[in-house]
Structure formats: C-alpha cells, structure tokens
Amino acid sequence: MNSYKPQDLANIVWAYATADEQHTVLFNKIGDAIVEKDRLESFIPQNFANIVWAYAKANEHHTGLFKKISDDIVEMNRLPLLSPQDLANIAWAYAIFNCDSSLMRGTAFREELVARQNEFNTEELTQLYRWHLWQTKEQSNDGLPESLQNKCKHVFLSADTRS
C-alpha cells in the first residue's frame, strides 16, 4: 500500500463505496496504511473527505483512520482548505460512525461552518443537519449555531417531505 499515492487510495475506496461493493479486507488495509504514516502532508483535503465519506458509505468503520484524519486536519490547520462539500461529507461521515474526535469537539469546525454557511448546497445543508443532530443528541456537544441550524433544519425537513 505504500506505493500508492493518496489520490489512488481515495479513488479506490470511493469506487468501492459508490459501487456498493463490500471489501472489508481492502478497506482495513488502506485504513491501516494511512494510519501507519507519520505525516499526511501529501494528502490534499479532498482526499480526506473522499476517504471518510467512502468508509461511511460502505459501512467500513476504522477508528484509527478517522482519528488520524481528524488530528491531521486540526494540527495542520487544514479547515480553511476544505470545500463546502468536503466539510459536509466529513461531518456526515463522523456522525454515521459516532466518531468523537478533536475535529468534532473543537470550536474551529463550527466556526468554519458558520463562516461558509452561504456556500453550502441543499444536500450539504442536509448532511450538516444530520451532524448537528448527532452532536446534540449522541455527543451532548454544541451543535450548529442557531442561524445555521435553522437553515439546515428547514432544508432537511423540506427534503424529507419530498421523499
């Protein structure tokens, strides 16, 4: 796995998840390979978002991987580099597995969401509302600030009535 580039690893797990193909051994090997790296500086923020999204979509939980990615985003101050889609996908993936982490506990993540609240599309606002519910109900943490929470809730409820 060490010969693969970060984009390759992200593409592999994304492809399996998108195709709804289970391959626990592969997901574990890729997760372990990423965790074993000393630093993740060769990863771009989109790699992180695609990887955690793929693990959540495929229901392949890897606690060490989620911790490593969270710690890197926090320690390397990568939040401003994440796109709105990246932020929403990361929030959703951590909520799916009930992963408490330095990223989810810190105020910086919420502050980034608020600062960029007008950049999120409908799907991303729905994902953020799911994250908010997880934060407040499962983690007993602060969720989204009220203005963003109301915006997300409105979109979430509107989406539910159409399905």
Backbone as numpy.savetxt, mean C-alpha at the origin, in Angstrom:
# Nx Ny Nz CAx CAy CAz Cx Cy Cz
17.12 -14.95 -6.99 16.32 -13.75 -6.99 17.17 -12.48 -6.99
18.43 -12.61 -6.58 19.28 -11.42 -6.49 19.61 -10.83 -7.85
19.48 -11.61 -8.91 19.80 -11.09 -10.24 18.66 -10.27 -10.84
17.50 -10.32 -10.22 16.35 -9.58 -10.73 16.40 -8.13 -10.27
15.98 -7.25 -11.14 15.87 -5.83 -10.81 14.56 -5.62 -10.05
14.49 -4.53 -9.26 13.25 -4.27 -8.53 12.01 -4.23 -9.43
12.14 -3.65 -10.61 11.00 -3.58 -11.53 10.57 -4.98 -11.96
11.55 -5.87 -12.15 11.23 -7.25 -12.52 10.41 -7.94 -11.43
10.84 -7.77 -10.18 10.14 -8.39 -9.06 8.71 -7.85 -8.94
8.59 -6.54 -9.08 7.26 -5.92 -9.03 6.37 -6.43 -10.16
6.93 -6.53 -11.35 6.15 -6.99 -12.51 5.71 -8.44 -12.35
6.58 -9.26 -11.80 6.24 -10.68 -11.64 5.05 -10.85 -10.69
5.14 -10.24 -9.50 4.04 -10.42 -8.53 2.78 -9.72 -9.02
2.94 -8.58 -9.69 1.77 -7.88 -10.24 1.06 -8.76 -11.27
1.83 -9.41 -12.14 1.24 -10.25 -13.19 0.48 -11.43 -12.59
1.07 -12.08 -11.60 0.38 -13.20 -10.97 -0.90 -12.74 -10.28
-0.82 -11.62 -9.58 -2.00 -11.12 -8.87 -3.09 -10.70 -9.85
-2.72 -10.03 -10.90 -3.69 -9.56 -11.89 -4.37 -10.73 -12.60
-3.62 -11.80 -12.81 -4.17 -12.98 -13.47 -4.90 -13.91 -12.49
-4.95 -13.51 -11.22 -5.56 -14.34 -10.17 -4.94 -15.74 -10.11
-3.63 -15.78 -10.28 -2.89 -17.05 -10.22 -2.18 -17.13 -8.87
-2.47 -18.16 -8.10 -1.82 -18.37 -6.81 -0.46 -19.01 -7.03
0.54 -18.50 -6.35 1.87 -19.11 -6.38 2.59 -18.69 -5.10
2.19 -19.30 -4.00 2.70 -18.93 -2.68 4.21 -19.06 -2.60
4.78 -20.11 -3.16 6.23 -20.31 -3.10 6.96 -19.14 -3.77
6.49 -18.74 -4.93 7.11 -17.61 -5.64 6.98 -16.32 -4.84
5.79 -16.04 -4.32 5.58 -14.83 -3.54 6.48 -14.83 -2.29
6.61 -15.99 -1.65 7.47 -16.07 -0.47 8.94 -15.84 -0.83
9.38 -16.41 -1.93 10.78 -16.23 -2.36 11.07 -14.78 -2.70
10.17 -14.14 -3.41 10.37 -12.74 -3.77 10.33 -11.87 -2.51
9.37 -12.11 -1.65 9.30 -11.36 -0.39 10.55 -11.53 0.44
11.02 -12.77 0.58 12.25 -13.03 1.34 13.45 -12.34 0.71
13.54 -12.37 -0.61 14.67 -11.74 -1.30 14.70 -10.23 -1.06
13.54 -9.60 -1.05 13.48 -8.15 -0.80 13.83 -7.86 0.65
13.32 -8.64 1.58 13.60 -8.43 3.00 15.09 -8.58 3.30
15.75 -9.50 2.61 17.17 -9.75 2.87 18.08 -8.63 2.38
17.58 -7.77 1.53 18.41 -6.66 1.03 18.68 -5.68 2.17
19.93 -5.19 2.21 20.29 -4.21 3.24 19.53 -2.91 3.04
19.49 -2.45 1.81 18.85 -1.19 1.48 17.98 -1.39 0.25
16.97 -0.57 0.13 16.06 -0.67 -1.01 16.16 0.55 -1.91
17.32 1.17 -1.94 17.46 2.40 -2.71 17.28 2.21 -4.21
17.46 1.00 -4.71 17.26 0.77 -6.15 15.78 0.64 -6.52
14.91 0.57 -5.51 13.48 0.50 -5.75 12.92 1.91 -5.91
12.04 2.06 -6.88 11.34 3.34 -7.01 10.02 3.21 -6.25
9.42 4.31 -5.84 8.18 4.22 -5.07 7.08 3.40 -5.73
6.97 3.47 -7.03 5.94 2.68 -7.71 6.17 1.19 -7.53
7.44 0.75 -7.43 7.72 -0.66 -7.17 7.08 -1.09 -5.85
7.25 -0.25 -4.82 6.69 -0.56 -3.51 5.17 -0.71 -3.59
4.55 0.26 -4.22 3.08 0.24 -4.32 2.60 -0.98 -5.10
3.25 -1.28 -6.20 2.83 -2.43 -7.01 3.05 -3.75 -6.27
4.14 -3.83 -5.53 4.43 -5.06 -4.80 3.41 -5.29 -3.69
3.18 -4.30 -2.84 2.23 -4.54 -1.73 0.81 -4.72 -2.26
0.45 -4.00 -3.34 -0.86 -4.20 -3.94 -1.01 -5.64 -4.42
0.03 -6.14 -5.10 -0.02 -7.50 -5.64 -0.13 -8.54 -4.53
0.61 -8.36 -3.46 0.53 -9.30 -2.34 -0.88 -9.29 -1.74
-1.46 -8.11 -1.57 -2.81 -8.03 -1.02 -3.83 -8.62 -1.98
-3.73 -8.30 -3.25 -4.67 -8.81 -4.25 -4.61 -10.33 -4.32
-3.41 -10.88 -4.22 -3.22 -12.33 -4.30 -3.42 -13.02 -2.94
-3.70 -12.23 -1.91 -3.85 -12.76 -0.55 -2.61 -13.54 -0.11
-1.46 -12.97 -0.39 -0.17 -13.57 -0.03 0.51 -12.69 1.01
0.18 -12.90 2.25 0.71 -12.04 3.31 2.17 -12.37 3.60
3.00 -11.33 3.71 4.41 -11.48 4.04 4.76 -10.33 4.98
4.69 -10.60 6.28 4.87 -9.57 7.29 6.20 -8.85 7.15
7.27 -9.59 6.95 8.60 -8.99 6.83 8.70 -8.03 5.66
8.09 -8.40 4.55 8.11 -7.55 3.36 7.38 -6.23 3.62
6.20 -6.32 4.19 5.42 -5.11 4.46 6.15 -4.20 5.45
6.81 -4.78 6.44 7.59 -3.98 7.40 8.77 -3.32 6.70
9.49 -4.09 5.89 10.68 -3.57 5.20 10.29 -2.39 4.30
9.23 -2.53 3.55 8.80 -1.46 2.64 8.36 -0.24 3.44
7.58 -0.46 4.48 7.13 0.65 5.32 8.32 1.40 5.91
9.25 0.65 6.48 10.43 1.28 7.09 11.23 2.07 6.07
11.37 1.54 4.87 12.14 2.25 3.84 11.45 3.55 3.44
10.16 3.50 3.24 9.42 4.71 2.85 9.59 5.79 3.92
9.52 5.40 5.19 9.66 6.36 6.28 11.09 6.86 6.40
12.05 5.93 6.48 13.44 6.29 6.71 14.06 7.09 5.55
13.64 6.78 4.34 14.22 7.45 3.17 13.36 8.63 2.71
12.34 8.97 3.51 11.46 10.10 3.21 10.92 10.04 1.78
10.34 8.91 1.43 9.84 8.70 0.08 8.38 9.07 -0.12
7.68 9.45 0.93 6.26 9.78 0.79 5.98 10.79 -0.31
6.74 11.89 -0.39 6.44 12.88 -1.44 6.65 12.34 -2.86
7.36 11.23 -2.98 7.64 10.65 -4.30 6.54 9.70 -4.76
5.64 9.33 -3.85 4.56 8.41 -4.20 3.45 9.16 -4.94
2.93 8.55 -5.97 1.80 9.13 -6.70 0.53 8.94 -5.87
-0.55 9.64 -6.21 -1.82 9.38 -5.51 -2.23 7.90 -5.59
-2.05 7.29 -6.74 -2.39 5.88 -6.89 -1.51 5.02 -5.98
-0.22 5.34 -5.91 0.68 4.59 -5.03 0.23 4.70 -3.58
-0.08 5.91 -3.13 -0.52 6.13 -1.76 -1.78 5.32 -1.45
-2.75 5.37 -2.34 -4.01 4.65 -2.13 -3.79 3.14 -2.14
-2.97 2.64 -3.06 -2.71 1.20 -3.13 -1.98 0.71 -1.88
-1.03 1.50 -1.41 -0.30 1.12 -0.19 -1.25 1.10 1.00
-2.05 2.14 1.14 -3.01 2.20 2.25 -3.95 0.99 2.21
-4.49 0.70 1.04 -5.42 -0.43 0.89 -4.74 -1.75 1.24
-3.52 -1.96 0.73 -2.83 -3.23 0.97 -2.53 -3.44 2.45
-2.10 -2.39 3.13 -1.82 -2.52 4.56 -3.10 -2.79 5.35
-4.21 -2.21 4.91 -5.49 -2.46 5.57 -5.95 -3.90 5.35
-5.76 -4.42 4.15 -6.19 -5.78 3.83 -5.58 -6.79 4.79
-4.30 -6.61 5.10 -3.61 -7.57 5.97 -3.52 -7.12 7.43
-4.19 -6.01 7.74 -4.15 -5.51 9.11 -2.72 -5.32 9.58
-1.90 -4.73 8.70 -0.48 -4.51 8.99 -0.27 -3.17 9.66
0.05 -3.21 10.91 0.44 -1.99 11.60 1.92 -1.77 11.26
2.28 -0.55 11.02 3.67 -0.28 10.62 4.04 1.15 10.97
5.33 1.44 10.89 5.80 2.79 11.16 5.17 3.78 10.19
4.92 3.36 8.98 4.30 4.23 7.98 2.85 4.54 8.34
2.10 3.53 8.73 0.68 3.71 9.02 0.46 4.41 10.37
1.37 4.23 11.32 1.23 4.85 12.64 1.63 6.33 12.63
2.52 6.70 11.76 3.04 8.06 11.76 2.06 9.08 11.20
2.29 10.32 11.55 1.43 11.40 11.05 1.79 11.79 9.63
2.99 11.50 9.20 3.45 11.93 7.87 2.56 11.36 6.76
2.13 10.11 6.91 1.29 9.49 5.88 -0.03 10.25 5.75
-0.68 10.51 6.88 -1.94 11.26 6.86 -1.74 12.66 6.30
-0.66 13.31 6.69 -0.37 14.66 6.20 -0.19 14.66 4.68
0.45 13.63 4.17 0.64 13.52 2.71 -0.70 13.32 2.01
-1.56 12.51 2.59 -2.88 12.29 2.01 -3.68 13.59 1.96
-3.64 14.35 3.03 -4.37 15.61 3.09 -3.79 16.61 2.08
-2.49 16.70 2.03 -1.85 17.65 1.12 -2.20 17.37 -0.34
-2.49 16.11 -0.65 -2.74 15.71 -2.03 -4.18 15.29 -2.26
-5.09 15.65 -1.37 -6.46 15.15 -1.42 -7.19 15.48 -2.71
-6.82 16.53 -3.38 -7.50 16.87 -4.63 -6.94 16.13 -5.84
-5.95 15.30 -5.63 -5.33 14.54 -6.71 -5.89 13.13 -6.84
-6.66 12.66 -5.86 -7.15 11.29 -5.86 -8.39 11.14 -6.73
-8.43 10.03 -7.48 -9.64 9.74 -8.27 -10.62 8.94 -7.41
-11.76 8.59 -7.98 -12.82 7.91 -7.25 -12.36 6.59 -6.64
-11.69 5.77 -7.41 -11.22 4.48 -6.90 -10.24 4.67 -5.75
-9.34 5.63 -5.88 -8.36 5.88 -4.84 -9.01 6.40 -3.57
-10.02 7.27 -3.70 -10.75 7.75 -2.52 -11.47 6.61 -1.83
-12.00 5.67 -2.60 -12.65 4.49 -2.02 -11.64 3.64 -1.25
-10.46 3.44 -1.83 -9.41 2.69 -1.13 -9.01 3.39 0.16
-8.90 4.70 0.11 -8.52 5.46 1.30 -9.59 5.38 2.39
-10.84 5.31 1.99 -11.89 5.18 2.99 -11.82 3.81 3.65
-11.53 2.79 2.88 -11.35 1.45 3.48 -10.19 1.48 4.48
-9.11 2.16 4.11 -7.97 2.31 5.02 -8.39 3.05 6.28
-9.16 4.12 6.10 -9.65 4.91 7.24 -10.46 4.01 8.20
-11.35 3.21 7.65 -12.15 2.32 8.49 -11.26 1.35 9.25
-10.26 0.80 8.60 -9.32 -0.11 9.25 -8.57 0.62 10.37
-8.08 1.81 10.08 -7.33 2.57 11.07 -8.16 2.84 12.32
-9.38 3.24 12.13 -10.21 3.63 13.26 -10.84 2.44 13.99
-11.22 1.41 13.26 -11.91 0.27 13.88 -10.95 -0.81 14.37
-9.98 -1.16 13.55 -9.09 -2.28 13.89 -7.84 -1.84 14.66
-7.34 -0.67 14.34 -6.09 -0.23 14.94 -6.28 0.79 16.06
-7.47 1.30 16.22 -7.76 2.35 17.21 -6.82 3.54 17.02
-6.51 3.83 15.80 -5.68 4.98 15.45 -6.56 6.06 14.85
-5.97 7.23 14.72 -6.66 8.28 14.00 -6.75 7.87 12.54
-7.85 8.11 11.96 -8.01 7.85 10.54 -7.71 9.12 9.76
-8.49 9.33 8.76 -8.33 10.52 7.93 -8.88 11.75 8.66
-8.28 12.90 8.42 -8.89 14.13 8.95 -10.29 14.30 8.37
-11.13 15.00 9.10 -12.56 15.06 8.78 -12.88 15.47 7.35
-12.19 16.48 6.83 -12.51 16.95 5.47 -12.26 15.86 4.43
-11.12 15.18 4.53 -10.81 14.11 3.58 -11.67 12.88 3.86
-11.91 12.61 5.13 -12.78 11.49 5.51 -14.16 11.64 4.89
-14.74 12.82 4.97 -16.07 13.05 4.41 -16.08 12.88 2.89
-15.05 13.37 2.24 -14.93 13.24 0.79 -14.84 11.76 0.40
-14.00 11.02 1.11 -13.84 9.59 0.83 -15.13 8.81 1.12
-15.77 9.14 2.23 -17.00 8.45 2.61 -18.09 8.66 1.56
-18.22 9.89 1.09 -19.23 10.19 0.07 -18.99 9.34 -1.19
-17.75 9.27 -1.64 -17.42 8.48 -2.83 -17.65 6.99 -2.56
-17.24 6.55 -1.39 -17.39 5.14 -1.01 -18.86 4.73 -1.01
-19.71 5.54 -0.39 -21.13 5.22 -0.32 -21.79 5.31 -1.69
-21.37 6.26 -2.50 -21.90 6.38 -3.85 -21.53 5.17 -4.69
-20.32 4.69 -4.53 -19.87 3.52 -5.28 -20.63 2.28 -4.84
-20.92 2.15 -3.54 -21.64 0.99 -3.04 -23.06 0.92 -3.58
-23.70 2.06 -3.75 -25.09 2.04 -4.21 -25.19 1.67 -5.68
-24.10 1.81 -6.43 -24.12 1.47 -7.86 -23.82 0.00 -8.11
-23.27 -0.69 -7.13 -22.90 -2.09 -7.39 -23.97 -3.07 -7.03
